[in-house]
Structures are given as structure tokens and as C-alpha cells.
Amino acid sequence: MKQATPIPKPHAHQPPPGHNTPEGAFLALRQWLKHFALYLGMVTIAFATGIYFLWQLPAIQDVQQFLRNTEEVPTAKPAYRLAANPATATKPVEAAKPEPVPAPAPITVEPDNNPAAPATDAVQVTDSTAPAADTSPATDTTAPAADTAPAVGAAAGTPSLEPAPAPAPAPVPEPQQTVDQLLADARQQMDNRRLTAPANANALSSYRRVLELQPNNPVALDGIQRIAAYYRGAAEQSLRRGQTDESLGYIRRGLSATPDDSTLIELRKAAQQAKQRAREEQRAQMEELQRQQIEQQQRQEQTRRATQETRQAPSWWQQPPQYENSGGFNQR
């Protein structure tokens, strides 16, 4: 008999190791590290891209230029300071040469009558860049010390601040220019019928200001006369129409321009008299009206009384018979 070929048993699928086992924990950690590395790479690429585009903005470039300028300023200051000292900048540095030392002269102490000498000595001490002083007599050293004073002033490097010139005062308008402007304003105000009103913006006030500057200005005098003539004509017309109040108003404005105008004064008297007559006529009319009302009331009262008496009198048929005493009976 043939033996049956043994069939291999399929291997059962083994489940992955759990997290509780060491192998499962290691696999999970390795998987997490892969994901974390991928996440960091993506974040780095996005951050670098954002920084690149942000760096291309004009505002960032201006900031770079500003930072570059601020860094260059400190390095430029020493050069400016060195250049500000013409005494040290123009003098080339020379090597010290040995010179023969002369024999010392006898020193004589004399009183110093020059008060500027201590200041000169102090200047020589503060100027560290000046060459060494010679051991010559005192009479020879005073001249170089005086020459070094401008160099020390220049070495300070501080520019001299001169006071700013005062602003030039505004040009004062000439009286003639002011007069011309006032006359132009007055003409415009006359055209707009602003003769005496509003206050400080009328033709009369403009002409008076002209007369304050030029008392005999013919244009201003003629303008005031024209204002008075206008109000004089308006007052006469109002007086003819019987409008005394309006006429007095025009007269008052005309007298404000020319207080001594005899025509306006006569018109004022006539207007006042006309107003007085109008008041008297109005009073007489009121009295006449009252008298008529009283007479009418009296007539009405008489009529009422007559009517009342008529109503009280009895009719003929209502009257009692009247008998005549005949002295006896009439028999026929």
C-alpha cells in the first residue's frame, strides 16, 4: 500500500504582539518617532517658506536699512571727531629727533601782570596733541601759546550756535492803502444799500474811518452827504404819504450822518407836528365816536321806555265804562 503524502498544516496567523509586550511597545515608539519626524519636517518647510516671503516685504527691507544705518553711525563718529581738529589732522606725525639741550639760563621770578596767562597755560595743558614745549626763555613761549588757542577751540568739535535771526515784522500798511480799501468797501456797501446798518459794516462807518485818517478826504465827505440826501428824500416821501413814524426813522438816520443838516431838522419838526396833528385828529375821532355811541344808547333807551309804556296801557275794550251823572232818570 502507498502511504499518503502528508499534507503540511497551514501555519496559523499569529496576531501582532500587543502593547503590553516589550516588542509591541518598541514598534509603537518607532512608529510615533516616524510620524513626529515627518511632522517636524513639514513644519520646518512651512516656517522657512513663510520667513522667505516675509523677508521680501518692503517694510522688512526698510527695517533692515534702518538697522544698517544705526550700526554705521557709531563707526562714523570717530572719523568726524578726528576731522574736526584741524590742528592735529593737518600736522603729520614726525619722529622725535634728539636735539641738543642748551645750558639752563638763570631763572628770574617776575610778577605776572597779564591775567590771560593762566588761561593760556591751561589751554596748553588740555591740548594733548600739541607738540612738546621748548625750554626757551619765557619771552619766546608767549607767542606760540597764543597761537594754539584757536586750535584748541577747533579741537572741541562743537559748531558755534548763532542765534536765529528774528522774523521780520509784518509790513505795516500805508495809510493811503488803508484809505483806498475803506473807500472800496464803502462803495460796495452803498451799492448793497447798507448805508447805516449793520453796525461796523456799513458805508457811513467806512467813510468815518477814512475821515479819521484823512479829515479832508473829498470822496468820504461826498459819500456822507449822499447818505444824508438819500434819507432826506425818503423822509419827505413818507411824510407826504402821512407815515410820520417812518419819516421820523429816516430823519433820525440822516441826522446820524449829518447832525447839522438844516433841511433834516426842519423835516423833523414838520414830521413831529404832523404826528401831533394826527394824534389830535385821532383823539377827536375817538371822542366823536364815543359821543355817537352815547346818543345811540340814549335813543335806544327812549325807544325801550316808550315800548314798555305802550305795553302797560290797556286797550279801549279793556277800559272800565265811564258813566255821566245826569241828576235824574231820563224818561221819554
CSV table of C-alpha atoms in Angstrom, one decimal:
chain,number,residue,atom,x,y,z
A,1,MET,CA,0.0,0.0,0.0
A,2,LYS,CA,1.1,3.5,-0.8
A,3,GLN,CA,1.5,5.8,2.1
A,4,ALA,CA,-0.5,9.0,1.8
A,5,THR,CA,1.6,12.1,1.2
A,6,PRO,CA,1.5,14.2,4.4
A,7,ILE,CA,-0.2,17.5,3.8
A,8,PRO,CA,1.6,20.3,5.7
A,9,LYS,CA,-0.7,22.0,8.1
A,10,PRO,CA,-1.1,25.7,7.4
A,11,HIS,CA,0.6,27.9,9.9
A,12,ALA,CA,-1.9,29.8,11.9
A,13,HIS,CA,-1.7,33.6,11.5
A,14,GLN,CA,-0.1,34.9,14.6
A,15,PRO,CA,-1.6,38.1,15.9
A,16,PRO,CA,0.8,41.1,16.3
A,17,PRO,CA,2.3,41.5,19.6
A,18,GLY,CA,0.3,43.7,22.0
A,19,HIS,CA,1.4,47.0,23.5
A,20,ASN,CA,1.9,45.3,26.8
A,21,THR,CA,4.8,43.3,25.5
A,22,PRO,CA,8.2,44.8,25.0
A,23,GLU,CA,8.2,44.2,21.3
A,24,GLY,CA,4.8,45.9,20.9
A,25,ALA,CA,5.9,49.0,22.8
A,26,PHE,CA,9.1,49.3,20.8
A,27,LEU,CA,7.2,49.1,17.5
A,28,ALA,CA,4.7,51.7,18.7
A,29,LEU,CA,7.5,54.0,19.8
A,30,ARG,CA,9.3,53.6,16.4
A,31,GLN,CA,6.0,54.4,14.6
A,32,TRP,CA,5.5,57.5,16.7
A,33,LEU,CA,9.0,58.7,16.0
A,34,LYS,CA,8.5,58.4,12.3
A,35,HIS,CA,5.3,60.4,12.4
A,36,PHE,CA,6.9,63.1,14.7
A,37,ALA,CA,9.9,63.4,12.3
A,38,LEU,CA,7.5,63.8,9.3
A,39,TYR,CA,5.6,66.5,11.3
A,40,LEU,CA,8.7,68.4,12.2
A,41,GLY,CA,9.9,68.3,8.6
A,42,MET,CA,6.5,69.7,7.3
A,43,VAL,CA,6.5,72.5,10.0
A,44,THR,CA,10.1,73.4,9.2
A,45,ILE,CA,9.4,73.7,5.5
A,46,ALA,CA,6.3,75.8,6.1
A,47,PHE,CA,8.2,78.1,8.5
A,48,ALA,CA,11.1,78.6,6.1
A,49,THR,CA,8.7,79.4,3.3
A,50,GLY,CA,6.9,82.0,5.4
A,51,ILE,CA,10.1,83.6,6.6
A,52,TYR,CA,11.3,83.9,2.9
A,53,PHE,CA,8.2,85.6,1.7
A,54,LEU,CA,8.0,87.8,4.8
A,55,TRP,CA,11.6,88.9,4.2
A,56,GLN,CA,10.7,90.0,0.7
A,57,LEU,CA,8.2,92.6,2.1
A,58,PRO,CA,9.2,96.3,1.6
A,59,ALA,CA,8.6,97.1,5.2
A,60,ILE,CA,11.0,94.5,6.4
A,61,GLN,CA,13.6,95.8,3.9
A,62,ASP,CA,13.2,99.3,5.3
A,63,VAL,CA,13.8,97.9,8.8
A,64,GLN,CA,17.0,96.2,7.5
A,65,GLN,CA,18.1,99.5,6.1
A,66,PHE,CA,17.3,101.3,9.3
A,67,LEU,CA,19.3,98.7,11.4
A,68,ARG,CA,22.2,99.0,8.9
A,69,ASN,CA,22.2,102.8,9.3
A,70,THR,CA,22.1,102.6,13.1
A,71,GLU,CA,25.0,100.3,13.0
A,72,GLU,CA,27.1,102.5,10.8
A,73,VAL,CA,26.5,105.7,12.8
A,74,PRO,CA,28.9,104.8,15.8
A,75,THR,CA,31.7,104.0,13.4
A,76,ALA,CA,31.3,107.3,11.6
A,77,LYS,CA,31.6,109.5,14.7
A,78,PRO,CA,35.3,108.9,15.5
A,79,ALA,CA,36.2,110.0,11.9
A,80,TYR,CA,34.1,113.2,12.3
A,81,ARG,CA,35.8,113.9,15.6
A,82,LEU,CA,39.2,113.4,14.2
A,83,ALA,CA,38.4,115.6,11.2
A,84,ALA,CA,37.0,118.3,13.4
A,85,ASN,CA,40.5,119.0,14.8
A,86,PRO,CA,42.4,120.8,12.0
A,87,ALA,CA,45.5,121.2,14.2
A,88,THR,CA,46.0,117.5,14.6
A,89,ALA,CA,44.7,116.5,11.2
A,90,THR,CA,46.9,118.7,9.2
A,91,LYS,CA,50.1,118.1,11.2
A,92,PRO,CA,51.9,115.0,10.0
A,93,VAL,CA,53.3,112.7,12.8
A,94,GLU,CA,57.0,113.1,12.8
A,95,ALA,CA,59.5,111.1,14.8
A,96,ALA,CA,61.1,112.8,17.7
A,97,LYS,CA,64.6,114.0,16.9
A,98,PRO,CA,67.1,114.4,19.6
A,99,GLU,CA,68.1,118.0,19.9
A,100,PRO,CA,71.0,119.4,21.9
A,101,VAL,CA,69.9,120.6,25.3
A,102,PRO,CA,71.1,124.2,25.8
A,103,ALA,CA,72.6,125.3,29.0
A,104,PRO,CA,70.0,126.3,31.6
A,105,ALA,CA,69.5,130.0,31.9
A,106,PRO,CA,69.1,131.7,35.2
A,107,ILE,CA,65.5,131.7,36.3
A,108,THR,CA,64.2,135.0,37.5
A,109,VAL,CA,60.8,135.2,39.1
A,110,GLU,CA,58.8,138.2,38.0
A,111,PRO,CA,55.2,139.2,38.9
A,112,ASP,CA,52.7,138.2,36.3
A,113,ASN,CA,50.7,141.2,35.2
A,114,ASN,CA,48.9,139.5,32.3
A,115,PRO,CA,45.7,138.0,33.6
A,116,ALA,CA,45.3,135.9,30.5
A,117,ALA,CA,48.5,134.0,31.1
A,118,PRO,CA,46.9,131.3,33.4
A,119,ALA,CA,44.2,130.7,30.8
A,120,THR,CA,46.9,130.2,28.1
A,121,ASP,CA,48.7,127.7,30.3
A,122,ALA,CA,45.6,125.8,31.0
A,123,VAL,CA,44.9,125.6,27.3
A,124,GLN,CA,48.4,124.2,26.7
A,125,VAL,CA,47.8,121.5,29.3
A,126,THR,CA,44.4,120.4,28.0
A,127,ASP,CA,45.7,120.1,24.4
A,128,SER,CA,47.3,116.7,24.5
A,129,THR,CA,48.0,116.7,20.8
A,130,ALA,CA,50.2,119.9,20.8
A,131,PRO,CA,54.0,119.3,20.5
A,132,ALA,CA,56.3,119.5,23.5
A,133,ALA,CA,57.2,123.0,24.6
A,134,ASP,CA,60.7,124.1,24.1
A,135,THR,CA,62.9,125.1,27.0
A,136,SER,CA,63.4,128.6,25.6
A,137,PRO,CA,63.0,131.8,27.7
A,138,ALA,CA,59.6,132.9,28.8
A,139,THR,CA,59.6,135.8,26.3
A,140,ASP,CA,59.6,133.3,23.4
A,141,THR,CA,56.9,131.0,24.6
A,142,THR,CA,54.1,133.5,24.9
A,143,ALA,CA,53.6,133.9,21.2
A,144,PRO,CA,53.1,130.1,20.4
A,145,ALA,CA,50.8,129.8,23.3
A,146,ALA,CA,48.6,132.5,21.9
A,147,ASP,CA,48.6,130.8,18.5
A,148,THR,CA,47.4,127.5,20.0
A,149,ALA,CA,44.2,129.0,21.4
A,150,PRO,CA,42.3,128.8,18.0
A,151,ALA,CA,43.4,125.2,17.6
A,152,VAL,CA,42.1,124.2,20.9
A,153,GLY,CA,38.7,125.9,20.1
A,154,ALA,CA,38.6,124.0,16.9
A,155,ALA,CA,39.6,120.7,18.6
A,156,ALA,CA,36.4,120.9,20.7
A,157,GLY,CA,34.4,119.9,17.6
A,158,THR,CA,31.3,121.8,18.7
A,159,PRO,CA,29.9,124.0,16.0
A,160,SER,CA,29.2,127.6,17.0
A,161,LEU,CA,25.5,128.1,17.5
A,162,GLU,CA,24.5,131.6,16.4
A,163,PRO,CA,21.1,132.9,17.4
A,164,ALA,CA,18.5,132.6,14.7
A,165,PRO,CA,17.6,135.9,13.2
A,166,ALA,CA,14.3,137.4,14.4
A,167,PRO,CA,11.5,137.1,11.9
A,168,ALA,CA,10.9,140.3,10.0
A,169,PRO,CA,7.9,142.2,11.2
A,170,ALA,CA,4.8,142.2,9.0
A,171,PRO,CA,4.8,145.2,6.7
A,172,VAL,CA,2.6,147.9,8.1
A,173,PRO,CA,0.0,149.0,5.5
A,174,GLU,CA,0.4,152.6,4.5
A,175,PRO,CA,-2.4,155.0,5.3
A,176,GLN,CA,-3.2,155.5,1.6
A,177,GLN,CA,-3.6,151.8,1.1
A,178,THR,CA,-6.0,151.6,4.1
A,179,VAL,CA,-7.9,154.6,2.8
A,180,ASP,CA,-8.3,153.0,-0.7
A,181,GLN,CA,-9.5,149.8,0.8
A,182,LEU,CA,-12.0,151.6,3.0
A,183,LEU,CA,-13.3,153.6,0.1
A,184,ALA,CA,-13.8,150.4,-1.9
A,185,ASP,CA,-15.7,148.8,0.9
A,186,ALA,CA,-17.9,151.9,1.2
A,187,ARG,CA,-18.7,151.8,-2.5
A,188,GLN,CA,-19.7,148.2,-2.2
A,189,GLN,CA,-21.8,148.9,0.9
A,190,MET,CA,-23.6,151.8,-0.9
A,191,ASP,CA,-24.5,149.5,-3.8
A,192,ASN,CA,-25.9,147.0,-1.4
A,193,ARG,CA,-28.0,149.7,0.5
A,194,ARG,CA,-26.0,149.1,3.7
A,195,LEU,CA,-25.9,152.8,4.5
A,196,THR,CA,-26.1,152.8,8.3
A,197,ALA,CA,-26.6,149.2,9.2
A,198,PRO,CA,-25.4,146.7,10.3
A,199,ALA,CA,-23.0,148.1,12.8
A,200,ASN,CA,-19.3,148.4,11.8
A,201,ALA,CA,-20.1,147.1,8.4
A,202,ASN,CA,-21.9,150.0,6.7
A,203,ALA,CA,-20.9,152.8,4.4
A,204,LEU,CA,-21.3,155.5,7.0
A,205,SER,CA,-18.8,153.8,9.4
A,206,SER,CA,-16.3,153.2,6.5
A,207,TYR,CA,-16.4,156.9,5.4
A,208,ARG,CA,-15.9,158.0,9.0
A,209,ARG,CA,-12.9,155.8,9.4
A,210,VAL,CA,-11.5,157.4,6.2
A,211,LEU,CA,-12.0,160.8,7.7
A,212,GLU,CA,-10.1,159.7,10.8
A,213,LEU,CA,-7.1,159.0,8.6
A,214,GLN,CA,-7.7,161.9,6.2
A,215,PRO,CA,-10.0,164.5,7.6
A,216,ASN,CA,-10.4,166.4,4.3
A,217,ASN,CA,-10.9,163.4,2.0
A,218,PRO,CA,-13.4,164.6,-0.6
A,219,VAL,CA,-14.7,161.2,-1.5
A,220,ALA,CA,-15.6,160.4,2.1
A,221,LEU,CA,-17.3,163.8,2.6
A,222,ASP,CA,-19.3,163.4,-0.6
A,223,GLY,CA,-20.3,159.9,0.4
A,224,ILE,CA,-21.7,161.1,3.7
A,225,GLN,CA,-23.6,163.9,2.0
A,226,ARG,CA,-25.1,161.4,-0.4
A,227,ILE,CA,-26.2,159.2,2.5
A,228,ALA,CA,-27.9,162.2,4.1
A,229,ALA,CA,-29.6,163.2,0.8
A,230,TYR,CA,-31.0,159.6,0.4
A,231,TYR,CA,-32.6,159.6,3.9
A,232,ARG,CA,-33.8,163.2,3.3
A,233,GLY,CA,-35.7,162.2,0.2
A,234,ALA,CA,-37.1,159.1,1.8
A,235,ALA,CA,-38.3,161.1,4.8
A,236,GLU,CA,-40.1,163.6,2.5
A,237,GLN,CA,-41.9,160.9,0.6
A,238,SER,CA,-43.0,159.1,3.8
A,239,LEU,CA,-44.2,162.5,5.2
A,240,ARG,CA,-46.3,163.1,2.1
A,241,ARG,CA,-48.0,159.7,2.5
A,242,GLY,CA,-48.8,160.5,6.1
A,243,GLN,CA,-46.5,157.9,7.5
A,244,THR,CA,-44.9,160.1,10.2
A,245,ASP,CA,-43.3,157.3,12.2
A,246,GLU,CA,-41.5,156.0,9.1
A,247,SER,CA,-40.5,159.6,8.2
A,248,LEU,CA,-39.0,160.2,11.6
A,249,GLY,CA,-37.0,157.0,11.3
A,250,TYR,CA,-35.4,158.1,8.0
A,251,ILE,CA,-34.8,161.6,9.5
A,252,ARG,CA,-33.0,160.0,12.5
A,253,ARG,CA,-30.7,158.0,10.3
A,254,GLY,CA,-30.0,161.1,8.1
A,255,LEU,CA,-29.1,163.2,11.2
A,256,SER,CA,-26.7,160.4,12.3
A,257,ALA,CA,-24.7,161.1,9.2
A,258,THR,CA,-25.0,164.9,9.2
A,259,PRO,CA,-26.2,166.2,12.6
A,260,ASP,CA,-26.2,169.8,11.4
A,261,ASP,CA,-28.3,169.4,8.3
A,262,SER,CA,-30.9,172.2,8.5
A,263,THR,CA,-33.2,170.5,6.0
A,264,LEU,CA,-33.4,167.3,8.0
A,265,ILE,CA,-34.0,169.4,11.2
A,266,GLU,CA,-36.9,171.2,9.5
A,267,LEU,CA,-38.3,167.9,8.3
A,268,ARG,CA,-38.1,166.5,11.8
A,269,LYS,CA,-40.1,169.5,13.1
A,270,ALA,CA,-42.7,169.1,10.3
A,271,ALA,CA,-43.0,165.3,11.0
A,272,GLN,CA,-43.4,165.9,14.7
A,273,GLN,CA,-46.1,168.5,14.1
A,274,ALA,CA,-47.9,166.2,11.6
A,275,LYS,CA,-47.7,163.3,14.1
A,276,GLN,CA,-49.1,165.6,16.8
A,277,ARG,CA,-52.0,166.7,14.5
A,278,ALA,CA,-52.6,163.0,13.6
A,279,ARG,CA,-52.9,162.3,17.3
A,280,GLU,CA,-55.3,165.1,17.9
A,281,GLU,CA,-57.4,164.1,15.0
A,282,GLN,CA,-57.4,160.5,16.2
A,283,ARG,CA,-58.4,161.8,19.7
A,284,ALA,CA,-61.2,163.9,18.2
A,285,GLN,CA,-62.4,160.9,16.2
A,286,MET,CA,-62.5,158.8,19.3
A,287,GLU,CA,-64.4,161.5,21.2
A,288,GLU,CA,-66.9,161.8,18.3
A,289,LEU,CA,-67.3,158.1,18.2
A,290,GLN,CA,-67.9,157.9,21.9
A,291,ARG,CA,-70.5,160.8,21.7
A,292,GLN,CA,-72.3,159.0,18.9
A,293,GLN,CA,-72.3,155.8,20.9
A,294,ILE,CA,-73.8,157.6,23.9
A,295,GLU,CA,-76.5,159.3,21.7
A,296,GLN,CA,-77.4,155.9,20.2
A,297,GLN,CA,-77.6,154.4,23.7
A,298,GLN,CA,-79.9,157.2,24.8
A,299,ARG,CA,-82.2,156.8,21.7
A,300,GLN,CA,-82.3,153.1,22.4
A,301,GLU,CA,-83.3,153.7,26.0
A,302,GLN,CA,-86.1,156.1,25.0
A,303,THR,CA,-87.4,153.7,22.5
A,304,ARG,CA,-87.4,150.9,25.1
A,305,ARG,CA,-89.3,153.0,27.6
A,306,ALA,CA,-91.9,154.1,25.0
A,307,THR,CA,-92.4,150.5,24.1
A,308,GLN,CA,-92.7,149.5,27.7
A,309,GLU,CA,-95.4,152.2,28.4
A,310,THR,CA,-97.3,151.1,25.3
A,311,ARG,CA,-97.4,147.6,26.5
A,312,GLN,CA,-98.6,148.6,30.0
A,313,ALA,CA,-101.6,150.8,28.7
A,314,PRO,CA,-104.9,148.7,28.4
A,315,SER,CA,-106.9,148.6,25.2
A,316,TRP,CA,-110.2,150.5,24.8
A,317,TRP,CA,-112.3,147.4,25.3
A,318,GLN,CA,-110.4,146.6,28.4
A,319,GLN,CA,-111.0,150.0,30.0
A,320,PRO,CA,-114.0,150.3,32.5
A,321,PRO,CA,-117.1,152.2,31.4
A,322,GLN,CA,-117.4,155.8,32.4
A,323,TYR,CA,-120.9,156.9,33.5
A,324,GLU,CA,-122.1,160.5,33.4
A,325,ASN,CA,-124.1,161.8,36.4
A,326,SER,CA,-127.3,163.2,34.8
A,327,GLY,CA,-129.1,164.3,38.0
A,328,GLY,CA,-132.2,162.1,37.3
A,329,PHE,CA,-133.6,159.4,35.2
A,330,ASN,CA,-134.3,160.4,31.6
A,331,GLN,CA,-137.7,159.4,30.7
A,332,ARG,CA,-139.4,159.9,27.4
